[in-house]
Short mmCIF file of C-alpha atoms in Angstrom, two decimals:
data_model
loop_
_atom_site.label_atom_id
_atom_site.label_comp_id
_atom_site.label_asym_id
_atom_site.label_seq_id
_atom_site.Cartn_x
_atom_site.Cartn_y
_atom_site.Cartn_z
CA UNK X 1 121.21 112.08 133.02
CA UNK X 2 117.75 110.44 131.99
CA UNK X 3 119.10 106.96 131.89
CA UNK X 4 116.56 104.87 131.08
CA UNK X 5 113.40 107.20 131.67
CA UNK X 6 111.96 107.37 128.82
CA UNK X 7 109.14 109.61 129.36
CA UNK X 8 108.10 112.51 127.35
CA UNK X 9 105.77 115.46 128.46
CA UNK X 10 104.28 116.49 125.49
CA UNK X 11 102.99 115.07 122.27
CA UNK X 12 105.42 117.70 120.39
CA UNK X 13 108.53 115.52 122.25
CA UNK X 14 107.05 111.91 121.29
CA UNK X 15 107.06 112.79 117.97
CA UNK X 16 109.96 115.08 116.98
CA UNK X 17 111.49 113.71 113.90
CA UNK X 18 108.18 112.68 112.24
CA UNK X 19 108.51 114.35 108.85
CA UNK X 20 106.62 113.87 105.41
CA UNK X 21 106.90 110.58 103.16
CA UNK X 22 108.04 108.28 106.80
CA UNK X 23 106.03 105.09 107.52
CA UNK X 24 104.49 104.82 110.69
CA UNK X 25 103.49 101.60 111.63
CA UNK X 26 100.36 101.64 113.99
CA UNK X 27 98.89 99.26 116.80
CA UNK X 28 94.79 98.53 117.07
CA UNK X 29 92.01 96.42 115.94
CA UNK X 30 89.26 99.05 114.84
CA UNK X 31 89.04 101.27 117.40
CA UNK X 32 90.63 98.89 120.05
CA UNK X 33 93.68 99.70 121.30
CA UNK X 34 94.75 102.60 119.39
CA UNK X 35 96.98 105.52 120.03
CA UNK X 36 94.46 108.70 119.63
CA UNK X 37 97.04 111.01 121.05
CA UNK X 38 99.68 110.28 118.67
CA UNK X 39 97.10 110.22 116.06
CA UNK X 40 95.48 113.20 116.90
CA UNK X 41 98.76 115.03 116.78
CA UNK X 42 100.27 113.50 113.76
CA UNK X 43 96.60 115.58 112.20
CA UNK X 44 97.56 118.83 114.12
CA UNK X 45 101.66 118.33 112.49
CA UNK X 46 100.24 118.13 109.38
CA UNK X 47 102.97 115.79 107.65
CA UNK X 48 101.99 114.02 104.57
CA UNK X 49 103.05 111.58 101.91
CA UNK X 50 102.48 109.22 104.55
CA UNK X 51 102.27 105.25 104.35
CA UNK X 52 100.82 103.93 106.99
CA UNK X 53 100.76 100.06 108.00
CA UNK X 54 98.08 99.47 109.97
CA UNK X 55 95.17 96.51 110.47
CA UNK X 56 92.76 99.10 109.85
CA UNK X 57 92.24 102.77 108.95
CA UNK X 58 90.08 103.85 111.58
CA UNK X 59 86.27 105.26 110.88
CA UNK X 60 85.00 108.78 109.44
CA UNK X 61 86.45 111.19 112.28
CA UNK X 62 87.77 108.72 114.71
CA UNK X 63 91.20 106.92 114.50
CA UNK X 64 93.25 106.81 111.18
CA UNK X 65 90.31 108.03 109.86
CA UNK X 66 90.71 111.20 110.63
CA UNK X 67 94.38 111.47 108.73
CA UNK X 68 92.91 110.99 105.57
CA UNK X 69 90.64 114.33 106.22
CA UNK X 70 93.77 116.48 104.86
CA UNK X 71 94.61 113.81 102.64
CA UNK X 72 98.11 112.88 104.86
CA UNK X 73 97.98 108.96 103.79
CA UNK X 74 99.72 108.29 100.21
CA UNK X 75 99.58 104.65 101.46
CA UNK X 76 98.19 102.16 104.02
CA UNK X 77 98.76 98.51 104.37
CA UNK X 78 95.64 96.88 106.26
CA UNK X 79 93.61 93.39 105.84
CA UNK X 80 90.11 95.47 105.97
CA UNK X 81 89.35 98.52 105.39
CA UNK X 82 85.60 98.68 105.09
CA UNK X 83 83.37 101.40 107.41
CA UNK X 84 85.24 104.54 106.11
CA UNK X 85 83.56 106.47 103.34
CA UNK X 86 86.41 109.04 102.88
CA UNK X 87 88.93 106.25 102.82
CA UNK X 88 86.36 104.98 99.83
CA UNK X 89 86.18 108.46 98.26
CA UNK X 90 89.52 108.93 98.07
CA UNK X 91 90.91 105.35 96.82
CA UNK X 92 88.43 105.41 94.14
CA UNK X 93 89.91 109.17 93.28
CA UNK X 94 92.90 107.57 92.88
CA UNK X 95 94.39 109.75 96.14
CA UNK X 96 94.92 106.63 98.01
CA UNK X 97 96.79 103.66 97.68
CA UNK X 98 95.73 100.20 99.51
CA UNK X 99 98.34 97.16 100.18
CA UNK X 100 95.46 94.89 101.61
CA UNK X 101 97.09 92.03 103.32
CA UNK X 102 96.02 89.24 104.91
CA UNK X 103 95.28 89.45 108.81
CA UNK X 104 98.10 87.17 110.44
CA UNK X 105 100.62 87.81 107.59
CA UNK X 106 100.36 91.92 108.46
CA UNK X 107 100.90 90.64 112.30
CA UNK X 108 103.98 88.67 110.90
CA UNK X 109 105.31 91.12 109.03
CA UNK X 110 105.50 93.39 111.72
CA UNK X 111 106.93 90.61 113.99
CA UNK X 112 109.27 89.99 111.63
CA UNK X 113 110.54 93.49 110.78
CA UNK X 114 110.87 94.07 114.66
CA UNK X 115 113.10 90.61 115.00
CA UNK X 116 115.46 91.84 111.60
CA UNK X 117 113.84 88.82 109.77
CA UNK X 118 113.52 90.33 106.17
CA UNK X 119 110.96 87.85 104.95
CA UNK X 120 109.13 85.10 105.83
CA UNK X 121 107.46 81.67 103.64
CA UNK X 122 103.72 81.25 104.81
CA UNK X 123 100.67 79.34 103.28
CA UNK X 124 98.33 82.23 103.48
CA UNK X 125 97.16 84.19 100.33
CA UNK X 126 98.91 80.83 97.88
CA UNK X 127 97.11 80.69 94.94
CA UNK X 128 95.12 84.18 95.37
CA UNK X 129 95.83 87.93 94.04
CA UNK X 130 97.70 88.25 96.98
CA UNK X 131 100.29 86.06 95.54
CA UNK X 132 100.91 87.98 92.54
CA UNK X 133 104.63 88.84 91.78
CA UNK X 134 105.84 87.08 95.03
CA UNK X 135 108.39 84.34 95.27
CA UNK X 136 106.92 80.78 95.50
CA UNK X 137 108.49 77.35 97.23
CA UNK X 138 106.95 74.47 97.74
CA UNK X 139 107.76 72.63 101.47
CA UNK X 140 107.08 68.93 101.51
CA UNK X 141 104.22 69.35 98.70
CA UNK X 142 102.53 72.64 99.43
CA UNK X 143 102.44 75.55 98.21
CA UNK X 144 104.18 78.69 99.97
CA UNK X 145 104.62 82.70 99.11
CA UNK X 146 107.59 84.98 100.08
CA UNK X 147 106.30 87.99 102.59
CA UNK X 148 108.55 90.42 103.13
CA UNK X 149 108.89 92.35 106.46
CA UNK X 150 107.64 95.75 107.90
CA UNK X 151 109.48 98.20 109.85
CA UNK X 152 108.44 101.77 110.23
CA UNK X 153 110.66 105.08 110.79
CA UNK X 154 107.94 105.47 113.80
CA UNK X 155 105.79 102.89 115.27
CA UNK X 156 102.79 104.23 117.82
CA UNK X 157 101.61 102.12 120.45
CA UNK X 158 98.37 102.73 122.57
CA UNK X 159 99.24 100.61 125.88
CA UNK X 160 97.89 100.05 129.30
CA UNK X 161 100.64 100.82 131.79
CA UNK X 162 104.47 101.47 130.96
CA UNK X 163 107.13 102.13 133.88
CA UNK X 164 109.21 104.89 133.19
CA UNK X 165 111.66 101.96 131.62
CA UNK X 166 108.98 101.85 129.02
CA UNK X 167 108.52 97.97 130.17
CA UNK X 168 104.43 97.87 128.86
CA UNK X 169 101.09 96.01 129.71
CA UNK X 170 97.98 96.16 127.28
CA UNK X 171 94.89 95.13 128.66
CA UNK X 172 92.32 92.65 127.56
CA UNK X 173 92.27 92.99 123.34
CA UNK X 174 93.40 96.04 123.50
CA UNK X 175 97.01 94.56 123.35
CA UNK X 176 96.34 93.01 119.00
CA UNK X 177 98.78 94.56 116.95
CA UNK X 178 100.64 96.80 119.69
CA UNK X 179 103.01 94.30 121.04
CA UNK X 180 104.31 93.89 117.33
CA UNK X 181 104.15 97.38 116.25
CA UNK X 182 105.95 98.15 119.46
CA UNK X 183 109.03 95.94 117.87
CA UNK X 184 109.15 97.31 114.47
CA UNK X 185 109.66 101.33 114.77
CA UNK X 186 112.89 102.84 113.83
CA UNK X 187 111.32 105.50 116.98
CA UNK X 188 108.34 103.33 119.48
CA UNK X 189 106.38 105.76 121.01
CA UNK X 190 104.15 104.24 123.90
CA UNK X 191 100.97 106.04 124.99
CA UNK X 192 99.71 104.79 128.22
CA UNK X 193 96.30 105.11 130.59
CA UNK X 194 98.88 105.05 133.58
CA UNK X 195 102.92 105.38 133.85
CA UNK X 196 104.27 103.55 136.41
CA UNK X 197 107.67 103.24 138.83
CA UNK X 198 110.12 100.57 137.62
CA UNK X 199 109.15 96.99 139.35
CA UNK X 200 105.44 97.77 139.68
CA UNK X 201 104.97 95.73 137.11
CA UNK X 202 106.29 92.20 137.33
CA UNK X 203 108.89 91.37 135.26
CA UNK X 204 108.12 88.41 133.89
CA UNK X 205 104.15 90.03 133.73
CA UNK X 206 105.44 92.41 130.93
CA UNK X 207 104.40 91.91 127.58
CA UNK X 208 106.75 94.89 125.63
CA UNK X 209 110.14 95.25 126.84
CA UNK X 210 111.52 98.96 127.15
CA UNK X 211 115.02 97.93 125.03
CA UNK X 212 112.05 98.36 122.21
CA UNK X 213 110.52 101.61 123.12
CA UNK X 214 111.51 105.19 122.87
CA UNK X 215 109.23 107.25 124.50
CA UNK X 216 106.56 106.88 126.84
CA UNK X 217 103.88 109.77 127.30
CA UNK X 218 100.21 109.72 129.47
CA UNK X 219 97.74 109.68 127.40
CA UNK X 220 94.00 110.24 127.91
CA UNK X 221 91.96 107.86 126.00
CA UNK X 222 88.39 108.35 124.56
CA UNK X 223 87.81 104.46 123.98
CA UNK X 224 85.25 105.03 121.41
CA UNK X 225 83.35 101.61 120.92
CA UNK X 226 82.32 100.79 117.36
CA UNK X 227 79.93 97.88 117.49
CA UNK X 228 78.33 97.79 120.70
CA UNK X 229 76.05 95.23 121.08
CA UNK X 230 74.71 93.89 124.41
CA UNK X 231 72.82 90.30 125.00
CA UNK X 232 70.03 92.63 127.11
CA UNK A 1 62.23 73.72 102.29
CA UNK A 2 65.52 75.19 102.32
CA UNK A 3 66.87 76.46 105.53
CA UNK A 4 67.00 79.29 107.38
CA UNK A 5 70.05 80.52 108.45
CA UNK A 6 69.69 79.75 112.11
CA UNK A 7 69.10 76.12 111.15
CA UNK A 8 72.11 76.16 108.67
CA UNK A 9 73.87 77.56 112.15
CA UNK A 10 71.99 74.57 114.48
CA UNK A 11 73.79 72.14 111.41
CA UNK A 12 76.92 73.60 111.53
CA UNK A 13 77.23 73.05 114.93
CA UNK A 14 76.72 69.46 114.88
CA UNK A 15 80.10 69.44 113.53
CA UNK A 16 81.74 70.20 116.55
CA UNK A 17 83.54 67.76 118.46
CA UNK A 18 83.86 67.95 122.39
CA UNK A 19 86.89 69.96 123.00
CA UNK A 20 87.33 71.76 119.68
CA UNK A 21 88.56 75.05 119.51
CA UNK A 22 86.61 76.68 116.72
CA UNK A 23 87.04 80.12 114.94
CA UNK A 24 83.55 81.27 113.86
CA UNK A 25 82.95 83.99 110.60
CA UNK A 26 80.88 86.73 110.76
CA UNK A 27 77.79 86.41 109.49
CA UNK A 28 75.67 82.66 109.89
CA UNK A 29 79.13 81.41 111.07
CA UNK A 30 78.77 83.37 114.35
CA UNK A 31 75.08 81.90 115.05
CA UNK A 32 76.57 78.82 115.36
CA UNK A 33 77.80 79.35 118.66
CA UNK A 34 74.19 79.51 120.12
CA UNK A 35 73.30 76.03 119.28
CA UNK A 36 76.44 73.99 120.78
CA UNK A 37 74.68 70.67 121.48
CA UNK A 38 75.06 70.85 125.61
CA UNK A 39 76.82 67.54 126.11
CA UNK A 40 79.82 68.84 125.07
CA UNK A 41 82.57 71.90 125.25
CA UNK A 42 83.96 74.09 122.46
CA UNK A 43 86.14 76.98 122.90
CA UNK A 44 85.66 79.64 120.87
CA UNK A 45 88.91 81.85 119.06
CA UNK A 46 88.73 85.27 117.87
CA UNK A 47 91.11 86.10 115.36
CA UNK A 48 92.06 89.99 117.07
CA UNK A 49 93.38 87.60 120.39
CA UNK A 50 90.51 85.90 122.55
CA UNK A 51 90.32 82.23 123.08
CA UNK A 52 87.59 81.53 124.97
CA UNK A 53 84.98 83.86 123.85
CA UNK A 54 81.96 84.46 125.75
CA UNK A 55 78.33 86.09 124.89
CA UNK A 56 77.90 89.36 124.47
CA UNK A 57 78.19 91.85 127.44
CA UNK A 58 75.32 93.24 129.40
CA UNK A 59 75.42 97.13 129.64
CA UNK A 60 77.14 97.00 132.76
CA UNK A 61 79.42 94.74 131.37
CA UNK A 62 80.76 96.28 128.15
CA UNK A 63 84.01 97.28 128.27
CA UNK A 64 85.72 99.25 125.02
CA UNK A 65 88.76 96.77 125.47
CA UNK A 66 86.86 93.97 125.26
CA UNK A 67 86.25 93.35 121.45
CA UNK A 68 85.36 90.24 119.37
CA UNK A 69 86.79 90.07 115.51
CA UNK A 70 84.07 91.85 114.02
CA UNK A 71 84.90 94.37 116.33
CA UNK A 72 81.82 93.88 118.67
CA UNK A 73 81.78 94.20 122.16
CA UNK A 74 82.05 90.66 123.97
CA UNK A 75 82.85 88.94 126.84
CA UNK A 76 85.83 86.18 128.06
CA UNK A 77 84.53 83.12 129.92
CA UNK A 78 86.53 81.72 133.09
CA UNK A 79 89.42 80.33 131.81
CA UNK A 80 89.86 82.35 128.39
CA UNK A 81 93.32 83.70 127.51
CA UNK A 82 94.21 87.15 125.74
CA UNK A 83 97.20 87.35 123.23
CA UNK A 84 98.72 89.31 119.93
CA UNK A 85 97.63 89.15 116.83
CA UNK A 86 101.02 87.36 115.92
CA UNK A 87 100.10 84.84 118.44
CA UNK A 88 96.75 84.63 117.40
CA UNK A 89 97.41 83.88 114.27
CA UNK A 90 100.42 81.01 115.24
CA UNK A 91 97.15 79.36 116.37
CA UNK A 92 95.68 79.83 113.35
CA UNK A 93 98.39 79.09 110.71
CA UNK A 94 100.08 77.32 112.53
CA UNK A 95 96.70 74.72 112.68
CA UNK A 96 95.85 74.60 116.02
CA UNK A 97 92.13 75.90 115.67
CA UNK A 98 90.49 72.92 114.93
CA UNK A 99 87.19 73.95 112.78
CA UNK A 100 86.86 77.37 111.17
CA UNK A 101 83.59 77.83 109.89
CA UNK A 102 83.10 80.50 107.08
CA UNK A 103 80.94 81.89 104.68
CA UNK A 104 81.63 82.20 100.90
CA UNK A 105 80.73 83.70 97.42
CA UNK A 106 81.48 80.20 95.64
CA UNK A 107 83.43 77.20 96.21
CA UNK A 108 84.20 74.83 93.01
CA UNK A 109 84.88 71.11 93.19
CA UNK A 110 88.84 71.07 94.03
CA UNK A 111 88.17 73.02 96.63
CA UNK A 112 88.82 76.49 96.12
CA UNK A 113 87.02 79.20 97.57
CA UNK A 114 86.09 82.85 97.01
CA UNK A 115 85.03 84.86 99.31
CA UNK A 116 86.49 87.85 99.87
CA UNK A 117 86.53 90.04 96.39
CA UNK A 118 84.26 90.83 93.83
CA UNK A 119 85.79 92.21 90.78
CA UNK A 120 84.29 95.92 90.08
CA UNK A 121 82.70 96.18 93.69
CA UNK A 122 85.06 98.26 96.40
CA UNK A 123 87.36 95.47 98.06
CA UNK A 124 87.23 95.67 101.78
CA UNK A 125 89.87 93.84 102.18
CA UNK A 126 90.06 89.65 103.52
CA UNK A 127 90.64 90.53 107.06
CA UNK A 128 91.78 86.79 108.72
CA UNK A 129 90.00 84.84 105.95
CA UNK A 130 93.05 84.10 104.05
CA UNK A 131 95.03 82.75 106.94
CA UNK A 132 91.86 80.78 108.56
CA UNK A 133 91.49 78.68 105.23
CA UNK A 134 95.49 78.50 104.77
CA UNK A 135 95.31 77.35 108.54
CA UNK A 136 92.80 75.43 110.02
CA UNK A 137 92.53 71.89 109.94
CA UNK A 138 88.55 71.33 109.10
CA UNK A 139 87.15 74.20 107.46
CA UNK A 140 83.59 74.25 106.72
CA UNK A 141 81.75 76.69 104.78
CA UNK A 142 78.42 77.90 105.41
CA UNK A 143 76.47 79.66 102.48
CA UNK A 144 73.54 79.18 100.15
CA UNK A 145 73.22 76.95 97.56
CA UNK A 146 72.86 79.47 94.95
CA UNK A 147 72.72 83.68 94.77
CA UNK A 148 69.48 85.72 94.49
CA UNK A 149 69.59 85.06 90.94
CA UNK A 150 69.43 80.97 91.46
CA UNK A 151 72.68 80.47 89.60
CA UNK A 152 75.06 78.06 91.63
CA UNK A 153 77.70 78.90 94.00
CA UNK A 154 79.06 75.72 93.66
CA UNK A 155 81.54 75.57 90.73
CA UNK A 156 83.29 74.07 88.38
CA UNK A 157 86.20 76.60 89.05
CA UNK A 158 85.76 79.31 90.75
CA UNK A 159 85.41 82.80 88.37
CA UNK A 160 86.19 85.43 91.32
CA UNK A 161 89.54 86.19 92.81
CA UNK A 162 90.07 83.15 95.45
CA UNK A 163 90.67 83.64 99.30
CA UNK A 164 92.43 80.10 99.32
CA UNK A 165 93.09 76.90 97.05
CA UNK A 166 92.66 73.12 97.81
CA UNK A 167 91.26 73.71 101.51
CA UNK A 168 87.20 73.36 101.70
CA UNK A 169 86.50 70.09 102.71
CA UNK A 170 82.77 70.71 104.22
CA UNK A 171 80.20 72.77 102.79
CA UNK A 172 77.14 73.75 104.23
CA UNK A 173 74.14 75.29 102.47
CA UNK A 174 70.16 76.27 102.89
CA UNK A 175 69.77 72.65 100.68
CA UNK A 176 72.56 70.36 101.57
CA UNK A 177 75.63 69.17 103.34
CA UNK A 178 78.09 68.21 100.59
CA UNK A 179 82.05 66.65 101.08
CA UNK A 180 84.84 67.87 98.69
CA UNK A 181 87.02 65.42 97.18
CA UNK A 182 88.56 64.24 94.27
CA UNK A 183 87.05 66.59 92.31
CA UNK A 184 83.74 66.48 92.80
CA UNK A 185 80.62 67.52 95.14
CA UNK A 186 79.94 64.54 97.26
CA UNK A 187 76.02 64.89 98.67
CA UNK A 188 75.80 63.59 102.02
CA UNK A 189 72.46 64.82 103.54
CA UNK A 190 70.09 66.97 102.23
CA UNK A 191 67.25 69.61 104.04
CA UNK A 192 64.35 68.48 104.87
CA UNK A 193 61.57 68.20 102.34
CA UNK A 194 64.48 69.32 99.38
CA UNK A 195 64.69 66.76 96.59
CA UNK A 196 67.77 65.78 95.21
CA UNK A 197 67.15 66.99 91.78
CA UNK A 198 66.81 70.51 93.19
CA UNK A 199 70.16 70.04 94.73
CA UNK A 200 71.62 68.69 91.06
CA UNK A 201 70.28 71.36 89.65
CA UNK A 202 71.15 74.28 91.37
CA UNK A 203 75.06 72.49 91.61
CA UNK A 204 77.14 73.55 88.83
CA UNK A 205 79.93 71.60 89.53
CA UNK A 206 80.31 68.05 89.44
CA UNK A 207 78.33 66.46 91.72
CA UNK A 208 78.23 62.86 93.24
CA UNK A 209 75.16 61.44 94.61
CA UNK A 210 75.93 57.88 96.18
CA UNK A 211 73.21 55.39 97.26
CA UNK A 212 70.25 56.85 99.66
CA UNK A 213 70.68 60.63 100.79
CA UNK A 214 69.54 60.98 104.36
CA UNK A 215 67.56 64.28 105.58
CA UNK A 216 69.23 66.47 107.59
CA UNK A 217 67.25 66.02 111.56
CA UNK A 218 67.89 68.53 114.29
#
């Protein structure tokens, strides 16, 4: 009986299931807070035909990045996607399609899609090409666009402890999109710096809940930084 | 002379207000922050889920989980908080950040403003940009006056893809401080040694020049 333990012992386990053409939703800012096991193995599987939803798409050779290298992206849905010359090379080829999408309304979206809203009204992108095709309502005077939700047959989650409830912590801002990509997978997988026992994390200190994750595996984290800059 | 851009920063941060909270761009935006006048307190919010920003580390202090919205390594002051994006941006859109300051390819006269996509050029994509000027209550944008060609970024209507409509208030520029309303380019101080004609001139929109223009003083 495994109950509630939801951890896994191998990368293999977290993602069984993960065929080609799925959406995976992913948690990071840049290179902040971003699961490089589950990335790194999604490159070894070699699925492809993959959309991927996601603030960013990594660098050359680090993060997302490195799933474009075998061409395994069909899609990815990010507000900014600058500092990646393959991701460049291969949208202008045609190879690649980009949903860009504005910062907070990605975050919503994936709030959204994890709380079985389908859609959402917000101010952001009224008026500009992100507006095109969308719904439109006006609330006392002002303009407003229909955003549909995201949810994603597998979301992966880079956090700082889980128990072995999958209850999670992030630390500092590594925690940005995880919390919400957490929510939104059909499958969560949580990858974690340190798994804990049940209660040695407060309960009212945890940020994800485990009724929203799957499976929880260690991790071992490179942390690469990609604008370090120092007042020295 | 027009300015530089840390003196269109020291200008821009005669805006603030004791106790704002303040979401700074990248770029001339960010400079800002170094020239808070010291009798009063801003806090400063980045978009990926900081408020209360601090300086930039020291070696010993930089920490790979500790990243500011253009994804450089910073540092939380006493009394900063750490959230999710979602949250981060229920500040934002939900207009709770007081002042955003931003830069901006052009800005036209009912207040529209592009600044995110040029047409032909690879799109990077608008990041927060699009929620900040959908959000914020005082937005101010910091650019200037015209490109490297001269022509005016200050339009009659915009020509590239806008980031948001009806939202710049403030502008900003290496010539001038300028209002947006009704239409029109109100000039409200101008830089030092810069005549007005200069600023007509190199303003393609409509632009309203009302009784004696004050220099801008630092």
């Amino acid at each position: 009986m495994a109950g509630f333990n939801k951890v896994v012992n191998s990368y293999e386990e977290a993602l069984a299931g993960l065929t080609d053409n799925m959406t995976i939703i992913a948690g990071g800012f840049g290179l902040c807070g971003i699961p490089e096991g589950s990335i790194a193995h999604i490159k070894k599987m070699g699925v492809s035909g993959l959309t991927v939803v996601s603030n960013n798409c990594g660098v050359d050779g680090f993060g997302l990045g490195v799933l474009l290298e075998d061409k395994q992206i069909k899609k990815m849905v990010s507000s900014y996607v600058g500092e990646n010359a393959l991701f460049e090379k291969q949208l202008l080829a045609g190879e690649l399609e980009v949903e860009l999408t504005p910062q907070g309304t990605l975050a919503e979206k994936m709030r959204a899609g994890g709380a079985g809203i389908p859609a959402f009204y917000t101010a952001t992108g009224y008026g500009t090409p992100v507006a095109e095709g969308k719904e439109t309502r006006e609330f006392d005077g002002r303009g407003y666009i229909l955003e549909e939700s995201v949810t994603g047959d597998f979301a992966i989650v880079k956090a700082w402890k889980a128990d072995t409830f999958g209850n999670c912590i992030y630390r500092d801002t590594a925690m940005n999109f995880n919390p919400m990509a957490a929510t939104a997978g059909k499958i969560t997988i949580v990858e974690v710096e340190e798994i804990v026992e049940p209660g040695a994390i407060a309960p009212s200190e945890i940020h994800t809940q485990g009724i929203f994750v799957d499976r929880v595996i260690q991790g071992t984290f490179e942390k690469r930084i990609e604008r370090r800059v120092t007042r020295d | 002379m027009a300015l530089s851009r840390d003196q269109i920063a020291m200008r821009v941060a005669q805006e603030f207000k004791d106790g704002d909270y303040v979401n700074l761009g990248i770029g001339i935006p960010t400079l800002a922050a170094n020239y808070v006048p010291e009798d009063i307190e801003v806090m400063l919010q980045s978009e990926n889920g900081l408020l209360g920003m601090g300086p930039y580390p020291t070696e010993a202090e930089i920490d790979a989980d500790m990243i500011n919205a253009g994804k450089e390594t910073v540092t939380a002051i006493t009394g900063a908080s750490i959230f999710n994006s979602a949250d981060s941006f229920a500040m934002i859109r939900g207009g709770h950040v007081d002042v955003t300051v931003l830069g901006a390819f052009e800005v036209d006269v009912n207040g529209n403003i592009a600044s995110w996509m040029i047409p032909g050029k690879l799109v990077k994509g608008m990041g927060g940009a699009m929620d900040l000027v959908a959000g914020a209550k005082n937005i101010i944008v910091t650019m200037t006056h015209a490109n490297k060609k001269g022509e005016s970024k200050l339009l009659a209507e915009c020509t590239l893809p806008l980031t948001g409509v009806n939202c710049i208030t403030r502008i900003i520029t290496d010539l001038a401080v300028l209002e947006v309303s009704d239409g029109a380019f109100h000039l409200k101080e101008r830089a030092p040694g810069v005549s007005i004609e200069e600023i007509q001139q190199k303003t393609a929109g409509k632009l309203i020049v009302d009784g004696d223009i004050p220099e801008m003083s630092f």
